[in-house]
Tab-separated table of C-alpha atoms in Angstrom:
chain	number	residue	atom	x	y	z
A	74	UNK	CA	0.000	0.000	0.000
A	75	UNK	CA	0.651	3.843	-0.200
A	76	UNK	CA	1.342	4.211	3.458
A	77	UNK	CA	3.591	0.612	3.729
A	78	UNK	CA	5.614	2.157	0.942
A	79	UNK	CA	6.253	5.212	3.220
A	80	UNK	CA	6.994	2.776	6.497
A	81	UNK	CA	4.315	3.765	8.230
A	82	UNK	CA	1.266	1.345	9.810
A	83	UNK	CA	-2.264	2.977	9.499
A	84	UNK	CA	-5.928	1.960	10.863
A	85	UNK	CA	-9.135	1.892	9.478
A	86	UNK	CA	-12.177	4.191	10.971
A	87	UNK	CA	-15.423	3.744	9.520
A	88	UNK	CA	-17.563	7.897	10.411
A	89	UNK	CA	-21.260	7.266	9.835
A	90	UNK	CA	-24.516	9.350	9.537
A	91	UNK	CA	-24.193	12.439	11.509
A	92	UNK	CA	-26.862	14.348	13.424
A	93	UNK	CA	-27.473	16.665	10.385
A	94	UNK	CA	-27.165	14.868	6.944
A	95	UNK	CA	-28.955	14.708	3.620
A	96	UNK	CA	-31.119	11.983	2.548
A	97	UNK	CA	-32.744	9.083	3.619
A	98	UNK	CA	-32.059	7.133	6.480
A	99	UNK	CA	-32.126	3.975	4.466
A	100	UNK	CA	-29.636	4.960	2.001
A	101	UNK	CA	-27.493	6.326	4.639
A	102	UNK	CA	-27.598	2.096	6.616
A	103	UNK	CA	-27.235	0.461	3.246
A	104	UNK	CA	-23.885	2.488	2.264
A	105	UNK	CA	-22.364	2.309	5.939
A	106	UNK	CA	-22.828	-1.470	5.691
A	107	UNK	CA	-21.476	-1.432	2.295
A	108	UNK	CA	-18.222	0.549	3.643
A	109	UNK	CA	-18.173	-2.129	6.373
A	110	UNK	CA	-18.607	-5.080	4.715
A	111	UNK	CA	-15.520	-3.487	2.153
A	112	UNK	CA	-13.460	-3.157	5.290
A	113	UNK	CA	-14.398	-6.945	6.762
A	114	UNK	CA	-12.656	-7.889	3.218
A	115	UNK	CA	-9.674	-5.981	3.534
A	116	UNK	CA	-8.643	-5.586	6.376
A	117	UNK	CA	-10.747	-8.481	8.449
A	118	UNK	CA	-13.321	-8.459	10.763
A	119	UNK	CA	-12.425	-6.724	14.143
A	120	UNK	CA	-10.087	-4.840	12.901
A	121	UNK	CA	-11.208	-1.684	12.563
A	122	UNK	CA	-13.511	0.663	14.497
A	123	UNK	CA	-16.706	2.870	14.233
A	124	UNK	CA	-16.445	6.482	14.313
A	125	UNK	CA	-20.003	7.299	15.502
A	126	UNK	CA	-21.794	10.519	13.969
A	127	UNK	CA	-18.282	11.785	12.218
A	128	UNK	CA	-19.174	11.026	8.437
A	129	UNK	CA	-20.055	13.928	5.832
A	130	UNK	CA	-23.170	15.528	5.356
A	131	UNK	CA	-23.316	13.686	2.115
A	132	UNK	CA	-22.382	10.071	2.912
A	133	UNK	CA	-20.449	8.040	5.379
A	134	UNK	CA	-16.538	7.564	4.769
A	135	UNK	CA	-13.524	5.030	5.681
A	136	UNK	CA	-10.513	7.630	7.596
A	137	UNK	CA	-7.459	6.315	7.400
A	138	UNK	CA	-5.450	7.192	10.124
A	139	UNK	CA	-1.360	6.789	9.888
A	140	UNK	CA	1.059	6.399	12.941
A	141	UNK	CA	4.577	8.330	11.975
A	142	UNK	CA	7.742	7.165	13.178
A	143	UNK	CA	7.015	8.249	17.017
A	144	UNK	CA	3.882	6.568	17.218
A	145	UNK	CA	1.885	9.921	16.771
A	146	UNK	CA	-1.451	9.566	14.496
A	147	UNK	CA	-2.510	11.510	11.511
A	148	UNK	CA	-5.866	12.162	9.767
A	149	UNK	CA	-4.459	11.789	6.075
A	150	UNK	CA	-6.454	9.435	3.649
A	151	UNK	CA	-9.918	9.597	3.160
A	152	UNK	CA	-12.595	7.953	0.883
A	153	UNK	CA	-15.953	9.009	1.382
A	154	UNK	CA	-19.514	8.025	-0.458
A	155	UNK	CA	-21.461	11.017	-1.902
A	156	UNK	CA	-25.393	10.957	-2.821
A	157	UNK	CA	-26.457	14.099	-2.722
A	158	UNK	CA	-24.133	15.768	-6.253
A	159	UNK	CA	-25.335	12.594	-8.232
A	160	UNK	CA	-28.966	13.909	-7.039
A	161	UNK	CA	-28.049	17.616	-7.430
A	162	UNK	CA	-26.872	17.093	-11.181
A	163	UNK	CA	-29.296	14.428	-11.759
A	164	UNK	CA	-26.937	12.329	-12.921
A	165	UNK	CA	-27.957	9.007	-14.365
A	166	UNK	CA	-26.449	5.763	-16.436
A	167	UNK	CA	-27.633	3.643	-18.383
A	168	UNK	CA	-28.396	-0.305	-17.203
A	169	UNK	CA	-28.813	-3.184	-19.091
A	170	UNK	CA	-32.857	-3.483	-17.857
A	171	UNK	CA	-35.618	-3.115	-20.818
A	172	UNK	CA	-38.163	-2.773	-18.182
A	173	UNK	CA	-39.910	0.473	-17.905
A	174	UNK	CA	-38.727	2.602	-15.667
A	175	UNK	CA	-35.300	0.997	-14.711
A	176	UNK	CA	-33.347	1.682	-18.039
A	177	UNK	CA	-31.719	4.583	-15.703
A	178	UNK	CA	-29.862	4.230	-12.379
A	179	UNK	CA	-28.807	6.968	-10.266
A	180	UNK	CA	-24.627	6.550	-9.387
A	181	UNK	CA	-22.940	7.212	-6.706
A	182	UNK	CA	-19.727	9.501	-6.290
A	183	UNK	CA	-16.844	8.055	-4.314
A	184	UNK	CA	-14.304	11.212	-2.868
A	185	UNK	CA	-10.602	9.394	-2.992
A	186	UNK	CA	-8.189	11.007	-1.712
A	187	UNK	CA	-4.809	9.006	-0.056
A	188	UNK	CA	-2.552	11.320	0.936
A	189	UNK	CA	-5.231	14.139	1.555
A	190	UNK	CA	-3.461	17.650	1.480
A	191	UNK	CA	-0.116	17.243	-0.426
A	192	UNK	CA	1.361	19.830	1.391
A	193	UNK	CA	0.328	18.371	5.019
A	194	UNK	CA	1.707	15.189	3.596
A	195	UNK	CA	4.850	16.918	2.782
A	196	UNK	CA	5.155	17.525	6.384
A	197	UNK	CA	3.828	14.574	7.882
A	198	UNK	CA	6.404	12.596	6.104
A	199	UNK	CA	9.410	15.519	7.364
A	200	UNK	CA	8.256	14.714	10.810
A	201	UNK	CA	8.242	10.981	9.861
A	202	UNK	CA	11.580	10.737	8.600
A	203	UNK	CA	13.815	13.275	10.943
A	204	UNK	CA	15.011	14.978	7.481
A	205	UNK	CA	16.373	11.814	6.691
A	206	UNK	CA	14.241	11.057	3.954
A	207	UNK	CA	14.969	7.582	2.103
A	208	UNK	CA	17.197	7.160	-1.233
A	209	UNK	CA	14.153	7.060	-3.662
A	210	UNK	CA	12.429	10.164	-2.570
A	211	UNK	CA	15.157	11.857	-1.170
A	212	UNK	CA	15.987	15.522	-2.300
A	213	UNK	CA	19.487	15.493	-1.992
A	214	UNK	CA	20.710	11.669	-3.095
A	215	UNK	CA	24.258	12.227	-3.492
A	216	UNK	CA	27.355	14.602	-2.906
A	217	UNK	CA	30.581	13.931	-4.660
A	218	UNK	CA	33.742	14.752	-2.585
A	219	UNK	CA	37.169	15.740	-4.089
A	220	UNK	CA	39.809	15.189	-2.053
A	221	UNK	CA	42.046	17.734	-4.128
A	222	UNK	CA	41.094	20.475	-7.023
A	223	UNK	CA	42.827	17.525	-9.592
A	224	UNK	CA	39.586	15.224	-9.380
A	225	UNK	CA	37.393	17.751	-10.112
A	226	UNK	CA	36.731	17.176	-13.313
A	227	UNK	CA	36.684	13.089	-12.871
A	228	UNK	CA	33.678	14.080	-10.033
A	229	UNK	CA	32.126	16.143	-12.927
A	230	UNK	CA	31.807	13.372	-15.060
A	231	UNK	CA	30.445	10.342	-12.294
A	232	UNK	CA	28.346	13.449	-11.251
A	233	UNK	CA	26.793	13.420	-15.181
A	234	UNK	CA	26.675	9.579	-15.055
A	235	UNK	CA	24.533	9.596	-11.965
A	236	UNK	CA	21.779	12.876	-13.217
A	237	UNK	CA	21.770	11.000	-16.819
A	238	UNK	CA	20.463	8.308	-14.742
A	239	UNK	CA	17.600	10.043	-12.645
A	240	UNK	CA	19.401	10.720	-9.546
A	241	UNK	CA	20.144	14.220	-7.890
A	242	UNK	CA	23.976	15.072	-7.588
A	243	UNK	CA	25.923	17.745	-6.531
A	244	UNK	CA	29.746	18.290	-6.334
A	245	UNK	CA	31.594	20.285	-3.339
A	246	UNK	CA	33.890	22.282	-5.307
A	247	UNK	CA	34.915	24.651	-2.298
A	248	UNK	CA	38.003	25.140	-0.950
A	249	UNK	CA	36.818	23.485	2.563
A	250	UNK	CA	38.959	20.490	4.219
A	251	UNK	CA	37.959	17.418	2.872
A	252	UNK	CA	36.342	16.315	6.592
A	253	UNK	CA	34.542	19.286	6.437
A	254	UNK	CA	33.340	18.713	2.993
A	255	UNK	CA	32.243	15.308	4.404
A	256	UNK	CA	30.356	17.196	7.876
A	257	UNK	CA	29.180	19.515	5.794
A	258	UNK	CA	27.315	16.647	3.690
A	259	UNK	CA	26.363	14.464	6.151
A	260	UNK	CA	24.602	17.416	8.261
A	261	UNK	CA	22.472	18.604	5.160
A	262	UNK	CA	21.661	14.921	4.842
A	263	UNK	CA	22.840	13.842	1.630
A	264	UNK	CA	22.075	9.690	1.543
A	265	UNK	CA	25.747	9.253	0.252
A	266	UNK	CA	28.915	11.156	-0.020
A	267	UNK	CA	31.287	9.469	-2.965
A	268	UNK	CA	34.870	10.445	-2.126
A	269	UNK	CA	37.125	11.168	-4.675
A	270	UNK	CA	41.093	10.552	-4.847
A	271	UNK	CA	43.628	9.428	-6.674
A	272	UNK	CA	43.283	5.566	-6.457
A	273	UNK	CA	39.412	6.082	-7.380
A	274	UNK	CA	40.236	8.024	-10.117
A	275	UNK	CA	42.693	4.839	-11.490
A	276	UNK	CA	40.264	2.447	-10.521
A	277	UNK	CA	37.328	4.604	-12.184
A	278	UNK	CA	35.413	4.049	-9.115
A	279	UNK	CA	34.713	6.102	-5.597
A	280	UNK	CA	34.709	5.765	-2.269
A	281	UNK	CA	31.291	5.513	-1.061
A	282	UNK	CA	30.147	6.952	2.831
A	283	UNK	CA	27.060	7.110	4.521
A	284	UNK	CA	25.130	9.855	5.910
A	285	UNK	CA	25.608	8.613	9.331
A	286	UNK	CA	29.304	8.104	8.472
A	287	UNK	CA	29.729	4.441	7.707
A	288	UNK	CA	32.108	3.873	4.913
A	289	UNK	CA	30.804	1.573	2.392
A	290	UNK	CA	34.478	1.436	0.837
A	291	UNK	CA	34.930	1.372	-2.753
A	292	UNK	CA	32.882	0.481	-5.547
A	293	UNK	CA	33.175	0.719	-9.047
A	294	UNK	CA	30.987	3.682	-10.805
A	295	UNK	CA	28.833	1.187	-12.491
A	296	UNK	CA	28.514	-1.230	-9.374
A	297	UNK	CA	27.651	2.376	-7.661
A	298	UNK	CA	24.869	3.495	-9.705
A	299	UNK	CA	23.666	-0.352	-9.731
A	300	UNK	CA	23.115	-0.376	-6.293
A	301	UNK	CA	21.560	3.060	-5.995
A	302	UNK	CA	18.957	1.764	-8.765
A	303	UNK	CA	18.028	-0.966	-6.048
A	304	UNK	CA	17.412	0.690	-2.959
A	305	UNK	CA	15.323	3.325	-5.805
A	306	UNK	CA	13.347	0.043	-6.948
A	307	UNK	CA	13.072	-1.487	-3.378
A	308	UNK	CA	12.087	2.005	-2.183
A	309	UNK	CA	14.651	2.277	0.760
C-alpha cells in the first residue's frame, strides 16, 4: 500500500450518519454497511472501528489514520460516499434493464483522496523521517567529494553519469577540508557522499560513505549506480 511504501502502519475508521445529513435514512444504513462489509474484506473483521456521527453531510466515509515514526497519528487518507451531487446534477447511467422505468440508475460519487493535502503530507512525512528522507524520494541523493582540485573534473563526469540516470547530484567544489566537505554533507543529509582521490580516479570508481558516516568502501561507478537503482526500486 501507499502508506507501507512510506513505512508507516495505518488503521481503518469507519464515520457514519451524523446528526445533520442529507437523505434518507435507508440509504445512509445500506452504504455504511457497504463501507463495512468493504473493510471486513480488507482488512478483516475486528479490525477496525466505528467512528459514531463523524461522516459527511453527504455520505459516510472510511478515515485512514497513519502512525509516523514516534507513534503519533494523523488524519491523512480519506474515501468518502457522496449521494447528494449525483442527485443535485441528476446524474444518471444507463443499465442493461428493458423494463420500464429501470433503463436509468442513479450513481454514486466516491471522494478518494490518499494522501489528503499534499502539502500536510509533505510535512507529515518531514516529521516521519527526521530529514532523513529515504534514497528514492530523497531531495538530496548524493554529494561527490574531491579530495584535491585535480579530481574535479573526474567528479564532474560520475556526477553526469549519476543525473543521466535520474538521480540528484551535486559536487563540493569549495576550498573546505575534505572532513569538512564530508560534515558539511552528512549534516544537510545527503544519503551518500562518494569520495574522490587518486586511487578512485585509477580504478574509475569512488569511495562511497554514509550519511551517518559508515564507509561503504569502494565500488566501481557502475557497481555504484547499480546499487543506488536498487534501494530506488526497493524504495529504501
Amino acid at each position: 500500500s501507499v502508506y507501507e511504501t512510506f513505512g508507516m502502519t495505518y488503521k481503518l475508521e469507519l464515520s457514519t450518519r451524523p446528526k445533520k445529513a442529507l437523505g434518507d435514512v435507508e440509504l445512509w444504513q445500506r452504504a455504511e454497511k457497504a463501507l463495512a462489509e468493504a473493510m471486513d474484506e480488507f482488512i478483516g473483521v475486528g479490525n477496525w472501528r466505528e467512528n459514531p456521527g463523524d461522516g459527511a453531510f453527504y455520505g459516510p466515509k472510511i478515515d485512514i489514520k497513519v502512525m509516523d515514526a514516534m507513534e503519533r497519528v494523523h488524519q491523512c487518507a480519506t474515501i468518502q460516499l457522496d449521494f447528494q451531487l449525483p442527485i443535485r446534477f441528476d446524474l444518471k447511467y444507463t443499465t442493461d434493464s428493458k423494463e420500464e422505468g429501470k433503463q436509468f440508475a442513479r450513481p454514486v460519487m466516491v471522494h478518494r483522496a490518499m494522501l489528503g493535502s499534499v502539502e500536510r503530507m509533505f510535512a507529515v512525512l518531514c516529521e516521519h523521517w527526521g530529514g532523513k528522507w529515504p534514497m528514492w524520494i530523497s531531495p538530496r541523493q548524493v554529494m561527490l567529494i574531491p579530495v584535491h582540485a585535480r579530481f574535479n573534473e573526474y567528479c564532474e563526469e560520475v556526477r553526469q553519469k549519476l543525473h543521466n540516470e535520474g538521480f540528484f547530484v551535486d559536487v563540493d567544489l569549495s576550498k573546505a577540508t575534505f572532513q569538512k566537505k564530508v560534515r558539511n554533507a552528512q549534516v544537510a543529509q545527503y544519503n551518500f557522499q562518494l569520495v574522490v582521490g587518486e586511487t578512485e580516479v585509477s580504478n574509475g570508481s569512488v569511495n562511497i560513505r554514509t550519511r551517518d558516516n559508515k564507509v561503504e568502501g569502494e565500488k566501481k561507478v557502475e557497481e555504484m549506480i547499480a546499487m543506488f537503482k536498487q534501494l530506488v526500486a526497493e524504495y529504501k
